[in-house]
Amino acid sequence: EPAAGESGAAPRIVLGSNQYGKAEVRLVKVTRDTARHQLEDLSVTSQVHGDFEAAHTQGDNSHVVATDTQKNTIYAFARDGVGSPEEFLGRLAAHFTTGFDWVSGGRWAAEQYFWNRINDHDHAFAKDKSEIRTAVLLAADGRTHLVSGITGLTVLKTTGSEFHGFPRDRYTTLAETTDRILATDVTAKWRYADGADLSGLDFNAVYASVRNLLLDAFAATHSLALQQSMFEMGKAVLQAHPEIDEVRLSLPNNHHFLVDLAPFGVDNPNEVFFAADRPYGLIEAAVLREGTEPQSPVWNTIGGFC
Amino acid sequence: EPAAGESGAAPRIVLGSNQYGKAEVRLVKVTRDTARHQLEDLSVTSQVHGDFEAAHTQGDNSHVVATDTQKNTIYAFARDGVGSPEEFLGRLAAHFTTGFDWVSGGRWAAEQYFWNRINDHDHAFAKDKSEIRTAVLLAADGRTHLVSGITGLTVLKTTGSEFHGFPRDRYTTLAETTDRILATDVTAKWRYADGADLSGLDFNAVYASVRNLLLDAFAATHSLALQQSMFEMGKAVLQAHPEIDEVRLSLPNNHHFLVDLAPFGVDNPNEVFFAADRPYGLIEAAVLREGTEPQSPVWNTIGGFC
Amino acid sequence: EPAAGESGAAPRIVLGSNQYGKAEVRLVKVTRDTARHQLEDLSVTSQVHGDFEAAHTQGDNSHVVATDTQKNTIYAFARDGVGSPEEFLGRLAAHFTTGFDWVSGGRWAAEQYFWNRINDHDHAFAKDKSEIRTAVLLAADGRTHLVSGITGLTVLKTTGSEFHGFPRDRYTTLAETTDRILATDVTAKWRYADGADLSGLDFNAVYASVRNLLLDAFAATHSLALQQSMFEMGKAVLQAHPEIDEVRLSLPNNHHFLVDLAPFGVDNPNEVFFAADRPYGLIEAAVLREGTEPQSPVWNTIGGFC
Amino acid sequence: EPAAGESGAAPRIVLGSNQYGKAEVRLVKVTRDTARHQLEDLSVTSQVHGDFEAAHTQGDNSHVVATDTQKNTIYAFARDGVGSPEEFLGRLAAHFTTGFDWVSGGRWAAEQYFWNRINDHDHAFAKDKSEIRTAVLLAADGRTHLVSGITGLTVLKTTGSEFHGFPRDRYTTLAETTDRILATDVTAKWRYADGADLSGLDFNAVYASVRNLLLDAFAATHSLALQQSMFEMGKAVLQAHPEIDEVRLSLPNNHHFLVDLAPFGVDNPNEVFFAADRPYGLIEAAVLREGTEPQSPVWNTIGGFC
């Protein structure tokens, strides 16, 4: 007799891949060992994989580590410090995959938000909203796959960007240009080499380094296409960080259209622009070391990509 | 000589998978053949795959079908009607994959927004914001993979939901309950069978049917776990729609916490609730026909899943 | 000696108008007297006015009814039912202005969200996101001022809208049109007559009626300007509801631009449009009964208006 | 005969205050006189007041300066530079109130977004999203009323905040505390003295100064109530800036709740917090020089206040 789904000639309907947990646990950790406090601010998501079929097919929760329990665990673990999102997710993954026989893996993710001291004050901070740090850790088949990232980093060049030489078909009306504004919101995700020993890595330092490499490559590249800027950004990261095997970037082309002031008898030599909302270009790619596994399973859990 | 990236002992840095195009093209199509107008409202995204390496590594745009051209094509094609998001994406995919030698495939996606007539008026409408219809079409390796969906459909049961029998560990504090509010925002994506002949399918009718099946299954299932409700929702769709091979659901558990009124000398027999924002449970699964390919490549482009 | 602020020749710096409380208290009330449950879903804000100077100037909280207490009061009062946002705010206002000597008034506000039964189910609902009901009650100087409203109601006419005859100056490039799409997101606020006896009024019925009057007037008006449609909408409400003295409307003109398909050899007889995000027109006015007080103090607390 | 509205015994229905224009004109201005480019990024709203009754009651647009024309004017004026939001709005106000006989005034508003150079690069910038600068200029009755502001500035103290001594009634459950996190999103608006000569004022310098004064006062104040911090913030601005007569602040109390780790056998000496979304406290006040007009008409157009 089928345990789940339909009997008879038709194929049974069965449970496929599944995961569950608690999302966006807002965690603020203050370290106050000295009068000069430290502040860590994260949103943490925990989802486990394993044998949860009975919950789906029969409402049997005997395997269901409650999402509330996952939330509690996040807060309890934070008492010992966060350190970095990557390390913190690693501790969660180790706990859940070793603590319950039927939990085979999971997906843990975090966003980190930054704060700067107000005039070097010991315990007063102002939030830096200009970027968000991200991390995703997938534990599957006895292995862990780690992707760190940055998102929401908006950059713009007022010159040093061209776009021409593209094919023209029946539907092409775009004019070529040798000087345009190039603007984008950087979302970058870098995958650490599978099997690499990351135990001694200073993830916070890597983050700071990658962030600067991305910014510098964007600024320094005289761009003939946003694709070119994107590739240079990914390449700069891989050249400097042997522990990273792949960088995926998703870059909207935030169009800034030159306003036609001629009807008003006014020229406009690339000075006055309309910043459009939608539609926008969307340019995405993976940049990786030759020979590395191009389709790590962690990407399937992130998506939005090719 | 390496075409792209680094020479020397270290592995070259190369371009991996990539896609680009125009995102969120806001298209409103009025059909006014008669005095009783029809209204279609979509946000369409077009991204192409193929040989775009030179653009990335050298800024050579000779293969780069401009994102502006992709936008123009969307609007030009809409002149002949939309019909359904699925059919419209199919027309775009056929155009781009046959019109340019170096375009091997792509990813086309749409959101559709609904409008109802104001008191049966011929040309006045009010927007129905209660749900968004989605579609994603992936063309890769000479095949197309089609996923339709719904998102933002928020549902709630005031009773008929229990949660108990879950394991209790050191970090478990949640009380068991035999009567709770169950609320979620339904995101469902259904994958049409690869290779099925969909040419005669009425996608609009399928959407209406799936939507109702999801709602009915949510309402009818006496829920012992959100996982159980989710599985029943997916199963109902597959039972009624042989052309669909898989349903993926992503269901936040929108917690409604009973407010403790005892300090005020007031009872609260499941009447007054605090609707929390974050954190929330997040329950996700694939429900599929046994024997179907469980990891269609289209899922990798959607993500957020296991 | 100055109680607050600076001494000396310069004018003292003093506390002006002030208010404080708890905002966006998410309240879900289930009425389960019978098996056919009722559901009310609100976001309630409570702010009090009065003598709170010592809290501001000296950190003396002896007058500060804690915002947490205001939240608790909202939940406790909900145990006896909500009924309508307007009545519920009235109960809160009466409580706070009579319960504390130093509380002279306040501002209470609510949003209400709607749910429809799923196929007439007794306890399963789907959220209707197409509009939000609002209410603001100001208690000041021993009087109450009540404004009800609707927001987020998006409407569109595919024809029956013209715009021409406007003045042309150096900066005018807009073409005249006798047939355009007219679309807006209706935010309307109606002020009940000061001093009117509202004790027997069915506010839920008024809301339903006003909503329909606004929709019908928008649909029925052949529009030569969005201003004209707006005035007709307000007038329709006032004609039908003698208990209402004033309607204020804030209507964005959600531009839908006809796409120029001529470069592709395709005509476009008002069929294919680009729905723009920003900028948008913004048309606002008060429609009121002659002789009524045009500047009720409640409007100062709502703002965004002239 | 009534010009507008209803005849008969009932009061006529008439047009009250009204305004219209173009909202959120996204303007990016590049100044490229030298290789070291300057970047200004704003969202500008223009709304005019005056004799527009015929448009409302008859659809007669002969007075309606098109919102598209207002948009064009904004872009044309930007060709000569922006300088500061306040100056730019002043130029718009002067143009519209002098250029059309029937325009008696209006409301002009702007948001400004900040960008920092990437590593001191001449033409590459990264957006600073940590705050938004605002300005509102009201021209009415032959006078102008100017309010500058900041919004979205999120600040937090990890200690140095107490809350106790508040009254306890039937609905009070909140515990007193002598050490809590204090966090808020600063929205401040400062009103320049009516009639002051602002022609030589460096508004950019004032903005920088006010911003620092607000931050320093928040950091330096040992807080017994958010009201106290708020008052000190406003007072610091007025003490340093004689040209400013009033500061209004709207400060949410972004609650950070200490997580109870005791069930897990773990202490929590103010180290691990849950950052809540809703509800939140909302604390608002005007701080002003004694003797100044407490209710400038410009506040009515901003609202959200008492």
mmCIF file of C-alpha atoms in Angstrom, chain A residues 67-289:
data_model
loop_
_atom_site.group_PDB
_atom_site.id
_atom_site.type_symbol
_atom_site.label_atom_id
_atom_site.label_comp_id
_atom_site.label_asym_id
_atom_site.label_seq_id
_atom_site.Cartn_x
_atom_site.Cartn_y
_atom_site.Cartn_z
ATOM 1 C CA THR A 67 10.954 26.337 14.209
ATOM 2 C CA ASP A 68 10.614 28.002 17.586
ATOM 3 C CA THR A 69 13.331 25.692 18.886
ATOM 4 C CA GLN A 70 15.557 26.685 15.977
ATOM 5 C CA LYS A 71 14.997 30.330 16.894
ATOM 6 C CA ASN A 72 15.837 29.651 20.547
ATOM 7 C CA THR A 73 19.002 27.875 19.520
ATOM 8 C CA ILE A 74 20.120 30.874 17.494
ATOM 9 C CA TYR A 75 19.712 33.170 20.479
ATOM 10 C CA ALA A 76 21.330 30.750 22.898
ATOM 11 C CA PHE A 77 24.347 30.270 20.641
ATOM 12 C CA ALA A 78 24.714 34.043 20.282
ATOM 13 C CA ARG A 79 25.440 34.247 23.996
ATOM 14 C CA ASP A 80 28.891 32.899 23.158
ATOM 15 C CA GLY A 81 29.387 35.531 20.486
ATOM 16 C CA VAL A 82 28.815 35.735 16.766
ATOM 17 C CA GLY A 83 32.297 36.458 15.406
ATOM 18 C CA SER A 84 31.307 36.320 11.775
ATOM 19 C CA PRO A 85 28.145 35.246 9.997
ATOM 20 C CA GLU A 86 30.025 32.379 8.379
ATOM 21 C CA GLU A 87 31.317 30.986 11.671
ATOM 22 C CA PHE A 88 27.979 31.459 13.350
ATOM 23 C CA LEU A 89 26.154 29.554 10.597
ATOM 24 C CA GLY A 90 28.767 26.835 10.865
ATOM 25 C CA ARG A 91 28.033 26.396 14.553
ATOM 26 C CA LEU A 92 24.316 26.152 13.851
ATOM 27 C CA ALA A 93 24.873 23.627 11.073
ATOM 28 C CA ALA A 94 27.065 21.458 13.270
ATOM 29 C CA HIS A 95 24.508 21.528 16.047
ATOM 30 C CA PHE A 96 21.498 20.571 13.983
ATOM 31 C CA THR A 97 23.189 17.971 11.797
ATOM 32 C CA THR A 98 24.740 16.175 14.748
ATOM 33 C CA GLY A 99 21.991 16.605 17.315
ATOM 34 C CA PHE A 100 19.139 14.830 15.543
ATOM 35 C CA ASP A 101 19.535 11.484 13.808
ATOM 36 C CA TRP A 102 17.042 12.300 11.121
ATOM 37 C CA VAL A 103 18.482 15.702 10.211
ATOM 38 C CA SER A 104 20.810 15.090 7.283
ATOM 39 C CA GLY A 105 21.634 18.657 6.454
ATOM 40 C CA GLY A 106 20.165 22.072 6.065
ATOM 41 C CA ARG A 107 20.492 25.573 4.856
ATOM 42 C CA TRP A 108 21.535 28.405 7.104
ATOM 43 C CA ALA A 109 21.637 31.989 5.966
ATOM 44 C CA ALA A 110 22.360 35.382 7.445
ATOM 45 C CA GLU A 111 22.298 39.035 6.637
ATOM 46 C CA GLN A 112 24.562 41.310 8.637
ATOM 47 C CA TYR A 113 23.946 45.028 9.074
ATOM 48 C CA PHE A 114 26.715 47.468 9.879
ATOM 49 C CA TRP A 115 26.980 50.198 12.454
ATOM 50 C CA ASN A 116 29.626 52.877 12.853
ATOM 51 C CA ARG A 117 30.517 54.582 16.089
ATOM 52 C CA ILE A 118 29.166 58.118 16.462
ATOM 53 C CA ASN A 119 32.304 60.218 16.711
ATOM 54 C CA ASP A 120 34.217 57.303 18.176
ATOM 55 C CA HIS A 121 31.763 57.001 21.076
ATOM 56 C CA ASP A 122 32.078 53.938 23.296
ATOM 57 C CA HIS A 123 28.448 52.862 23.117
ATOM 58 C CA ALA A 124 26.609 55.050 20.599
ATOM 59 C CA PHE A 125 26.326 53.935 16.994
ATOM 60 C CA ALA A 126 24.770 55.008 13.695
ATOM 61 C CA LYS A 127 23.631 52.382 11.222
ATOM 62 C CA ASP A 128 25.454 52.120 7.921
ATOM 63 C CA LYS A 129 22.714 51.220 5.451
ATOM 64 C CA SER A 130 24.854 51.368 2.340
ATOM 65 C CA GLU A 131 25.397 47.637 2.051
ATOM 66 C CA ILE A 132 24.310 44.327 3.551
ATOM 67 C CA ARG A 133 26.637 41.405 4.135
ATOM 68 C CA THR A 134 25.230 37.969 3.364
ATOM 69 C CA ALA A 135 26.165 34.348 3.961
ATOM 70 C CA VAL A 136 24.618 31.014 3.029
ATOM 71 C CA LEU A 137 25.815 27.654 4.270
ATOM 72 C CA LEU A 138 24.421 24.472 2.748
ATOM 73 C CA ALA A 139 25.069 21.156 4.485
ATOM 74 C CA ALA A 140 24.238 18.253 2.181
ATOM 75 C CA ASP A 141 25.581 14.773 1.630
ATOM 76 C CA GLY A 142 28.025 15.163 4.468
ATOM 77 C CA ARG A 143 29.632 18.231 2.981
ATOM 78 C CA THR A 144 29.248 21.940 3.587
ATOM 79 C CA HIS A 145 29.105 24.542 0.883
ATOM 80 C CA LEU A 146 29.706 28.135 1.879
ATOM 81 C CA VAL A 147 28.832 31.288 -0.016
ATOM 82 C CA SER A 148 29.508 34.762 1.332
ATOM 83 C CA GLY A 149 28.224 37.919 -0.242
ATOM 84 C CA ILE A 150 27.364 41.555 -0.338
ATOM 85 C CA THR A 151 24.167 43.153 -1.557
ATOM 86 C CA GLY A 152 22.678 46.598 -1.900
ATOM 87 C CA LEU A 153 26.008 48.270 -2.672
ATOM 88 C CA THR A 154 25.009 51.012 -5.118
ATOM 89 C CA VAL A 155 27.753 52.462 -7.284
ATOM 90 C CA LEU A 156 27.884 54.901 -10.167
ATOM 91 C CA LYS A 157 30.394 56.289 -12.626
ATOM 92 C CA THR A 158 29.695 59.644 -14.187
ATOM 93 C CA THR A 159 31.931 58.869 -17.135
ATOM 94 C CA GLY A 160 34.271 56.123 -18.317
ATOM 95 C CA SER A 161 31.456 53.999 -19.706
ATOM 96 C CA GLU A 162 30.643 53.362 -23.348
ATOM 97 C CA PHE A 163 28.167 51.141 -25.135
ATOM 98 C CA HIS A 164 28.350 50.582 -28.879
ATOM 99 C CA GLY A 165 28.981 47.942 -31.487
ATOM 100 C CA PHE A 166 25.893 45.930 -30.567
ATOM 101 C CA PRO A 167 23.865 44.255 -33.314
ATOM 102 C CA ARG A 168 20.918 46.115 -34.769
ATOM 103 C CA ASP A 169 17.798 44.223 -35.743
ATOM 104 C CA ARG A 170 14.237 45.240 -36.542
ATOM 105 C CA TYR A 171 13.569 46.089 -32.908
ATOM 106 C CA THR A 172 16.733 48.049 -32.202
ATOM 107 C CA THR A 173 16.393 51.785 -31.654
ATOM 108 C CA LEU A 174 19.049 52.419 -29.018
ATOM 109 C CA ALA A 175 21.713 54.939 -30.014
ATOM 110 C CA GLU A 176 25.353 54.118 -29.514
ATOM 111 C CA THR A 177 27.202 56.096 -26.910
ATOM 112 C CA THR A 178 30.816 56.712 -25.953
ATOM 113 C CA ASP A 179 29.989 58.424 -22.678
ATOM 114 C CA ARG A 180 27.184 57.383 -20.385
ATOM 115 C CA ILE A 181 26.494 57.082 -16.704
ATOM 116 C CA LEU A 182 27.019 53.543 -15.473
ATOM 117 C CA ALA A 183 25.203 52.691 -12.264
ATOM 118 C CA THR A 184 24.334 49.452 -10.538
ATOM 119 C CA ASP A 185 23.443 47.848 -7.221
ATOM 120 C CA VAL A 186 26.113 45.262 -6.585
ATOM 121 C CA THR A 187 24.995 41.836 -5.458
ATOM 122 C CA ALA A 188 28.008 39.540 -5.335
ATOM 123 C CA LYS A 189 28.277 36.061 -3.884
ATOM 124 C CA TRP A 190 31.560 34.264 -3.531
ATOM 125 C CA ARG A 191 31.808 30.527 -3.069
ATOM 126 C CA TYR A 192 34.617 29.102 -1.022
ATOM 127 C CA ALA A 193 36.420 26.127 -2.526
ATOM 128 C CA ASP A 194 34.735 22.872 -1.606
ATOM 129 C CA GLY A 195 36.902 20.912 0.749
ATOM 130 C CA ALA A 196 39.144 23.851 1.584
ATOM 131 C CA ASP A 197 40.158 24.166 5.224
ATOM 132 C CA LEU A 198 38.462 27.380 6.274
ATOM 133 C CA SER A 199 38.987 26.898 9.987
ATOM 134 C CA GLY A 200 41.648 29.578 10.292
ATOM 135 C CA LEU A 201 40.115 32.061 7.878
ATOM 136 C CA ASP A 202 39.252 35.561 9.066
ATOM 137 C CA PHE A 203 35.935 35.915 7.291
ATOM 138 C CA ASN A 204 35.531 39.514 8.368
ATOM 139 C CA ALA A 205 38.833 40.385 6.768
ATOM 140 C CA VAL A 206 37.877 38.530 3.592
ATOM 141 C CA TYR A 207 34.642 40.478 3.470
ATOM 142 C CA ALA A 208 36.426 43.800 3.797
ATOM 143 C CA SER A 209 38.920 42.802 1.142
ATOM 144 C CA VAL A 210 36.356 41.532 -1.358
ATOM 145 C CA ARG A 211 34.239 44.632 -0.863
ATOM 146 C CA ASN A 212 37.191 46.849 -1.690
ATOM 147 C CA LEU A 213 38.224 44.742 -4.674
ATOM 148 C CA LEU A 214 34.737 44.983 -6.118
ATOM 149 C CA LEU A 215 34.603 48.738 -5.622
ATOM 150 C CA ASP A 216 38.050 49.320 -7.042
ATOM 151 C CA ALA A 217 37.439 47.142 -10.085
ATOM 152 C CA PHE A 218 34.178 48.919 -10.791
ATOM 153 C CA ALA A 219 35.876 52.304 -10.493
ATOM 154 C CA ALA A 220 39.001 51.420 -12.405
ATOM 155 C CA THR A 221 37.481 49.601 -15.366
ATOM 156 C CA HIS A 222 36.891 51.774 -18.376
ATOM 157 C CA SER A 223 33.693 50.032 -19.323
ATOM 158 C CA LEU A 224 32.628 49.064 -22.816
ATOM 159 C CA ALA A 225 29.786 46.963 -21.413
ATOM 160 C CA LEU A 226 28.484 46.326 -17.928
ATOM 161 C CA GLN A 227 29.391 42.713 -18.648
ATOM 162 C CA GLN A 228 33.010 43.746 -18.876
ATOM 163 C CA SER A 229 32.953 45.639 -15.584
ATOM 164 C CA MET A 230 31.273 42.648 -13.990
ATOM 165 C CA PHE A 231 33.882 40.196 -15.216
ATOM 166 C CA GLU A 232 36.707 42.422 -14.010
ATOM 167 C CA MET A 233 35.073 42.671 -10.603
ATOM 168 C CA GLY A 234 34.818 38.906 -10.270
ATOM 169 C CA LYS A 235 38.318 38.371 -11.596
ATOM 170 C CA ALA A 236 39.843 40.795 -9.117
ATOM 171 C CA VAL A 237 38.339 38.830 -6.260
ATOM 172 C CA LEU A 238 39.549 35.467 -7.522
ATOM 173 C CA GLN A 239 43.048 36.763 -8.198
ATOM 174 C CA ALA A 240 43.431 37.982 -4.640
ATOM 175 C CA HIS A 241 41.647 35.166 -2.821
ATOM 176 C CA PRO A 242 42.803 31.636 -3.580
ATOM 177 C CA GLU A 243 40.331 30.269 -1.045
ATOM 178 C CA ILE A 244 37.477 31.432 -3.274
ATOM 179 C CA ASP A 245 36.622 29.392 -6.356
ATOM 180 C CA GLU A 246 33.738 31.310 -7.841
ATOM 181 C CA VAL A 247 32.048 34.695 -7.756
ATOM 182 C CA ARG A 248 28.530 35.238 -8.984
ATOM 183 C CA LEU A 249 27.359 38.744 -9.673
ATOM 184 C CA SER A 250 23.926 40.103 -10.367
ATOM 185 C CA LEU A 251 24.043 43.683 -11.560
ATOM 186 C CA PRO A 252 21.052 45.737 -12.578
ATOM 187 C CA ASN A 253 21.856 48.418 -15.099
ATOM 188 C CA ASN A 254 20.285 51.398 -13.356
ATOM 189 C CA HIS A 255 19.575 53.540 -16.361
ATOM 190 C CA HIS A 256 20.254 57.270 -16.199
ATOM 191 C CA PHE A 257 18.778 58.877 -19.285
ATOM 192 C CA LEU A 258 20.091 62.199 -20.525
ATOM 193 C CA VAL A 259 17.207 64.676 -20.489
ATOM 194 C CA ASP A 260 16.534 66.404 -23.771
ATOM 195 C CA LEU A 261 16.644 70.092 -22.913
ATOM 196 C CA ALA A 262 16.802 71.271 -26.527
ATOM 197 C CA PRO A 263 13.086 72.163 -26.641
ATOM 198 C CA PHE A 264 13.830 74.727 -23.946
ATOM 199 C CA GLY A 265 16.804 76.160 -25.800
ATOM 200 C CA VAL A 266 19.202 74.617 -23.328
ATOM 201 C CA ASP A 267 22.083 72.286 -24.085
ATOM 202 C CA ASN A 268 22.814 69.235 -21.986
ATOM 203 C CA PRO A 269 26.397 68.036 -22.268
ATOM 204 C CA ASN A 270 25.952 64.967 -20.036
ATOM 205 C CA GLU A 271 24.969 67.044 -17.026
ATOM 206 C CA VAL A 272 21.244 66.522 -16.332
ATOM 207 C CA PHE A 273 19.869 62.995 -16.089
ATOM 208 C CA PHE A 274 16.623 61.229 -15.302
ATOM 209 C CA ALA A 275 17.248 58.237 -13.032
ATOM 210 C CA ALA A 276 14.714 55.623 -14.137
ATOM 211 C CA ASP A 277 13.163 52.975 -11.906
ATOM 212 C CA ARG A 278 11.933 50.333 -14.333
ATOM 213 C CA PRO A 279 12.663 48.565 -16.543
ATOM 214 C CA TYR A 280 16.323 48.067 -15.892
ATOM 215 C CA GLY A 281 19.009 45.976 -17.483
ATOM 216 C CA LEU A 282 19.930 42.866 -15.559
ATOM 217 C CA ILE A 283 23.394 41.447 -16.097
ATOM 218 C CA GLU A 284 24.439 38.268 -14.327
ATOM 219 C CA ALA A 285 27.349 35.898 -14.510
ATOM 220 C CA ALA A 286 29.571 33.471 -12.724
ATOM 221 C CA VAL A 287 33.320 34.057 -12.794
ATOM 222 C CA LEU A 288 35.301 31.040 -11.685
ATOM 223 C CA ARG A 289 38.580 29.212 -11.728
#
